Amino acid sequence: MAETPSLAEAPLGSRPTALVLSGGAALGAWQGGVLWALEKNHGLSFPQVLGTSAGSVNGAAYFQGTTDLLRELWRDVPREAFLRFEPRLSPPSLFSLDSIAGYLGSVISEERCRAAKRCWFYAVAVDMGGAGTVQAQYSPEPGGPWDGPLLEHVLGSIAVPFVFPPRRLAANGSPARLFVDGHLSSFVDLGPLLDRGALDLLFVSVIGPGRGTKPRLSPRGYVSAIINQLMRSQVDNTLFAASDRIRRGGVRVFEFGPSRPLDISVFGFKKDECRRVFDQGVGDAAVLAKDASPWRVL
């Protein structure tokens, strides 16, 4: 078993660090504030970024090299694009995914992502055809894997069932498949991140360990609890599956969550709420950058 250095010997960010970003719809505003501040205010960089749902949007902005986009997106959230009411019966859904595609297509460029060569990026979605978790990979290296249209995989990753319709995607010559939100799977594969040299794993989750999984007696509280349970199980199952390899490799794992609950409407995308939790994320990031030890879980 490899020796694992203490934080005093190797502060967070001093070793190759992979970032694992959870979803959470509008709660992703907090995560956007964390990611923006870790780079802009504290000089941390990440050679690998994995994102699920809203985390894939934040991760794609980082992958492109436009972290400032996170501030523009979450402090002036385009609610009309994220919540265009367009109900359908088959498949059942309430809002348009095409309007989100139009907005994200205007701010995320596949060409800029390729040119930036910034990091490895992984977008997690679920294949409704039975293939389960699909972890699309995008390489910063010439000739490396590029698993189909980046924007389409991000849209599949955020397609929450009954809220948004599934996203149809044909990539790299394969038949078209329907993709939905990555949190419908309670697992992501850390193997590629570890294979590519990650020695620290930083999970940035919109809930803290053990927090927010009991339903409160309100519609907002109930929906939040369901979402939190999905995210909680994904982190727990992912770490359980990889725990032996993590320990053998001397890999450190940190799970960072909000300093206080993000009491906002998950699917509201209200500007004042998103702005408030983005700013909370900026402040929380300063605490993490100063001393990450309270958030180390392995």
mmCIF file of C-alpha atoms in Angstrom, residues 11-173:
data_model
loop_
_atom_site.group_PDB
_atom_site.id
_atom_site.type_symbol
_atom_site.label_atom_id
_atom_site.label_comp_id
_atom_site.label_asym_id
_atom_site.label_seq_id
_atom_site.Cartn_x
_atom_site.Cartn_y
_atom_site.Cartn_z
ATOM 1 C CA PRO A 11 -1.443 20.720 0.332
ATOM 2 C CA LEU A 12 -4.543 20.281 -1.791
ATOM 3 C CA GLY A 13 -3.648 21.200 -5.344
ATOM 4 C CA SER A 14 0.020 20.238 -5.051
ATOM 5 C CA ARG A 15 -0.633 16.752 -6.489
ATOM 6 C CA PRO A 16 -2.573 15.828 -9.665
ATOM 7 C CA THR A 17 -6.157 16.441 -8.579
ATOM 8 C CA ALA A 18 -9.280 15.187 -10.341
ATOM 9 C CA LEU A 19 -12.465 17.147 -9.801
ATOM 10 C CA VAL A 20 -15.769 15.243 -9.497
ATOM 11 C CA LEU A 21 -18.777 17.567 -9.839
ATOM 12 C CA SER A 22 -22.269 16.510 -8.781
ATOM 13 C CA GLY A 23 -25.517 17.794 -10.234
ATOM 14 C CA GLY A 24 -28.370 19.564 -8.525
ATOM 15 C CA ALA A 25 -29.981 21.863 -11.154
ATOM 16 C CA ALA A 26 -30.055 25.421 -9.713
ATOM 17 C CA LEU A 27 -27.987 24.218 -6.745
ATOM 18 C CA GLY A 28 -25.133 24.060 -9.261
ATOM 19 C CA ALA A 29 -24.811 27.821 -8.743
ATOM 20 C CA TRP A 30 -22.992 27.116 -5.465
ATOM 21 C CA GLN A 31 -20.670 24.666 -7.194
ATOM 22 C CA GLY A 32 -20.010 27.211 -9.927
ATOM 23 C CA GLY A 33 -18.945 29.721 -7.276
ATOM 24 C CA VAL A 34 -16.598 27.165 -5.718
ATOM 25 C CA LEU A 35 -14.973 26.265 -9.029
ATOM 26 C CA TRP A 36 -14.659 29.902 -10.103
ATOM 27 C CA ALA A 37 -13.005 30.870 -6.804
ATOM 28 C CA LEU A 38 -10.664 27.859 -6.620
ATOM 29 C CA GLU A 39 -9.161 28.933 -9.935
ATOM 30 C CA LYS A 40 -9.451 32.713 -9.838
ATOM 31 C CA ASN A 41 -8.773 33.396 -6.169
ATOM 32 C CA HIS A 42 -6.689 30.417 -5.079
ATOM 33 C CA GLY A 43 -4.798 29.312 -8.192
ATOM 34 C CA LEU A 44 -5.862 25.661 -8.205
ATOM 35 C CA SER A 45 -5.979 23.752 -11.477
ATOM 36 C CA PHE A 46 -7.370 20.340 -12.342
ATOM 37 C CA PRO A 47 -5.996 18.034 -15.066
ATOM 38 C CA GLN A 48 -9.195 15.959 -15.010
ATOM 39 C CA VAL A 49 -12.822 17.019 -14.473
ATOM 40 C CA LEU A 50 -15.838 14.710 -14.308
ATOM 41 C CA GLY A 51 -19.324 16.209 -14.259
ATOM 42 C CA THR A 52 -22.837 14.869 -13.807
ATOM 43 C CA SER A 53 -25.937 16.902 -14.679
ATOM 44 C CA ALA A 54 -25.364 20.547 -13.614
ATOM 45 C CA GLY A 55 -21.803 19.476 -12.816
ATOM 46 C CA SER A 56 -21.309 18.665 -16.493
ATOM 47 C CA VAL A 57 -22.270 22.250 -17.392
ATOM 48 C CA ASN A 58 -19.821 23.659 -14.843
ATOM 49 C CA GLY A 59 -17.188 21.153 -15.944
ATOM 50 C CA ALA A 60 -17.626 22.024 -19.616
ATOM 51 C CA ALA A 61 -17.071 25.707 -18.839
ATOM 52 C CA TYR A 62 -13.828 24.810 -17.049
ATOM 53 C CA PHE A 63 -12.805 22.429 -19.863
ATOM 54 C CA GLN A 64 -13.266 25.228 -22.379
ATOM 55 C CA GLY A 65 -11.007 27.516 -20.350
ATOM 56 C CA THR A 66 -13.692 30.117 -19.662
ATOM 57 C CA THR A 67 -14.201 29.878 -15.918
ATOM 58 C CA ASP A 68 -15.516 33.456 -15.997
ATOM 59 C CA LEU A 69 -18.527 31.993 -17.803
ATOM 60 C CA LEU A 70 -19.524 30.399 -14.478
ATOM 61 C CA ARG A 71 -19.857 33.807 -12.877
ATOM 62 C CA GLU A 72 -21.858 35.161 -15.815
ATOM 63 C CA LEU A 73 -24.085 32.086 -15.936
ATOM 64 C CA TRP A 74 -24.997 31.744 -12.273
ATOM 65 C CA ARG A 75 -25.075 35.380 -11.169
ATOM 66 C CA ASP A 76 -27.254 36.340 -14.139
ATOM 67 C CA VAL A 77 -28.957 33.009 -14.744
ATOM 68 C CA PRO A 78 -30.880 32.848 -18.063
ATOM 69 C CA ARG A 79 -34.077 31.525 -16.501
ATOM 70 C CA GLU A 80 -36.073 31.918 -19.726
ATOM 71 C CA ALA A 81 -33.688 29.506 -21.468
ATOM 72 C CA PHE A 82 -33.522 26.989 -18.640
ATOM 73 C CA LEU A 83 -37.267 26.926 -17.968
ATOM 74 C CA ARG A 84 -39.165 27.294 -21.227
ATOM 75 C CA PHE A 85 -42.514 25.600 -20.534
ATOM 76 C CA GLU A 86 -43.170 23.090 -23.311
ATOM 77 C CA PRO A 87 -45.096 20.110 -21.903
ATOM 78 C CA ARG A 88 -45.096 16.775 -23.719
ATOM 79 C CA LEU A 89 -46.932 13.514 -23.133
ATOM 80 C CA SER A 90 -44.504 11.195 -24.905
ATOM 81 C CA PRO A 91 -42.038 11.132 -23.318
ATOM 82 C CA PRO A 92 -43.632 13.007 -20.397
ATOM 83 C CA SER A 93 -41.784 16.248 -19.657
ATOM 84 C CA LEU A 94 -42.509 19.842 -18.688
ATOM 85 C CA PHE A 95 -39.760 22.018 -20.124
ATOM 86 C CA SER A 96 -37.826 22.368 -23.361
ATOM 87 C CA LEU A 97 -34.316 20.991 -23.613
ATOM 88 C CA ASP A 98 -33.918 22.697 -26.998
ATOM 89 C CA SER A 99 -33.989 26.132 -25.368
ATOM 90 C CA ILE A 100 -31.138 25.072 -23.055
ATOM 91 C CA ALA A 101 -29.304 23.685 -26.080
ATOM 92 C CA GLY A 102 -29.616 27.051 -27.787
ATOM 93 C CA TYR A 103 -28.190 28.901 -24.796
ATOM 94 C CA LEU A 104 -25.348 26.474 -24.057
ATOM 95 C CA GLY A 105 -24.511 26.309 -27.750
ATOM 96 C CA SER A 106 -23.974 30.076 -27.696
ATOM 97 C CA VAL A 107 -21.478 29.979 -24.821
ATOM 98 C CA ILE A 108 -19.752 26.590 -25.125
ATOM 99 C CA SER A 109 -17.737 25.921 -28.260
ATOM 100 C CA GLU A 110 -16.373 22.507 -29.128
ATOM 101 C CA GLU A 111 -13.635 24.205 -31.148
ATOM 102 C CA ARG A 112 -12.529 26.257 -28.130
ATOM 103 C CA CYS A 113 -12.548 23.128 -25.985
ATOM 104 C CA ARG A 114 -10.291 21.338 -28.461
ATOM 105 C CA ALA A 115 -7.985 24.333 -28.754
ATOM 106 C CA ALA A 116 -7.716 24.900 -24.992
ATOM 107 C CA LYS A 117 -6.142 21.453 -24.380
ATOM 108 C CA ARG A 118 -6.806 22.176 -20.736
ATOM 109 C CA CYS A 119 -7.773 18.889 -19.107
ATOM 110 C CA TRP A 120 -9.516 15.572 -19.548
ATOM 111 C CA PHE A 121 -13.283 15.986 -19.327
ATOM 112 C CA TYR A 122 -15.896 13.309 -18.628
ATOM 113 C CA ALA A 123 -19.668 13.866 -18.968
ATOM 114 C CA VAL A 124 -21.862 11.312 -17.185
ATOM 115 C CA ALA A 125 -25.316 10.359 -18.503
ATOM 116 C CA VAL A 126 -27.537 7.263 -18.490
ATOM 117 C CA ASP A 127 -28.448 5.349 -21.650
ATOM 118 C CA MET A 128 -32.163 4.484 -21.567
ATOM 119 C CA GLY A 129 -31.523 1.613 -23.968
ATOM 120 C CA GLY A 130 -30.064 -0.506 -21.200
ATOM 121 C CA ALA A 131 -26.372 0.302 -21.432
ATOM 122 C CA GLY A 132 -26.519 2.100 -18.066
ATOM 123 C CA THR A 133 -23.958 4.743 -17.192
ATOM 124 C CA VAL A 134 -22.246 6.346 -20.165
ATOM 125 C CA GLN A 135 -19.126 8.298 -19.272
ATOM 126 C CA ALA A 136 -18.176 10.210 -22.409
ATOM 127 C CA GLN A 137 -14.471 11.107 -22.536
ATOM 128 C CA TYR A 138 -12.869 14.165 -24.104
ATOM 129 C CA SER A 139 -9.105 14.340 -24.369
ATOM 130 C CA PRO A 140 -6.746 17.327 -24.367
ATOM 131 C CA GLU A 141 -4.276 15.240 -26.374
ATOM 132 C CA PRO A 142 -4.148 15.160 -30.190
ATOM 133 C CA GLY A 143 -5.681 11.909 -31.369
ATOM 134 C CA GLY A 144 -7.126 11.110 -27.929
ATOM 135 C CA PRO A 145 -10.733 10.001 -27.424
ATOM 136 C CA TRP A 146 -13.481 12.456 -28.271
ATOM 137 C CA ASP A 147 -16.768 10.649 -27.698
ATOM 138 C CA GLY A 148 -19.074 12.500 -30.012
ATOM 139 C CA PRO A 149 -20.588 15.998 -29.774
ATOM 140 C CA LEU A 150 -19.667 17.511 -26.421
ATOM 141 C CA LEU A 151 -22.761 19.683 -26.107
ATOM 142 C CA GLU A 152 -25.075 16.750 -26.807
ATOM 143 C CA HIS A 153 -23.513 14.655 -24.040
ATOM 144 C CA VAL A 154 -23.859 17.571 -21.628
ATOM 145 C CA LEU A 155 -27.533 17.920 -22.597
ATOM 146 C CA GLY A 156 -28.065 14.210 -22.035
ATOM 147 C CA SER A 157 -26.414 14.524 -18.647
ATOM 148 C CA ILE A 158 -28.881 17.235 -17.527
ATOM 149 C CA ALA A 159 -32.069 15.655 -18.943
ATOM 150 C CA VAL A 160 -33.899 15.030 -15.653
ATOM 151 C CA PRO A 161 -36.812 12.631 -16.387
ATOM 152 C CA PHE A 162 -40.292 14.199 -16.314
ATOM 153 C CA VAL A 163 -38.712 17.664 -16.138
ATOM 154 C CA PHE A 164 -36.853 17.573 -19.471
ATOM 155 C CA PRO A 165 -37.209 15.092 -22.357
ATOM 156 C CA PRO A 166 -34.434 12.554 -23.009
ATOM 157 C CA ARG A 167 -31.755 13.677 -25.434
ATOM 158 C CA ARG A 168 -31.292 11.609 -28.597
ATOM 159 C CA LEU A 169 -27.664 11.200 -29.542
ATOM 160 C CA ALA A 170 -25.780 9.246 -32.182
ATOM 161 C CA ALA A 171 -22.024 9.372 -31.629
ATOM 162 C CA ASN A 172 -19.006 7.926 -33.410
ATOM 163 C CA GLY A 173 -21.074 5.844 -35.815
#
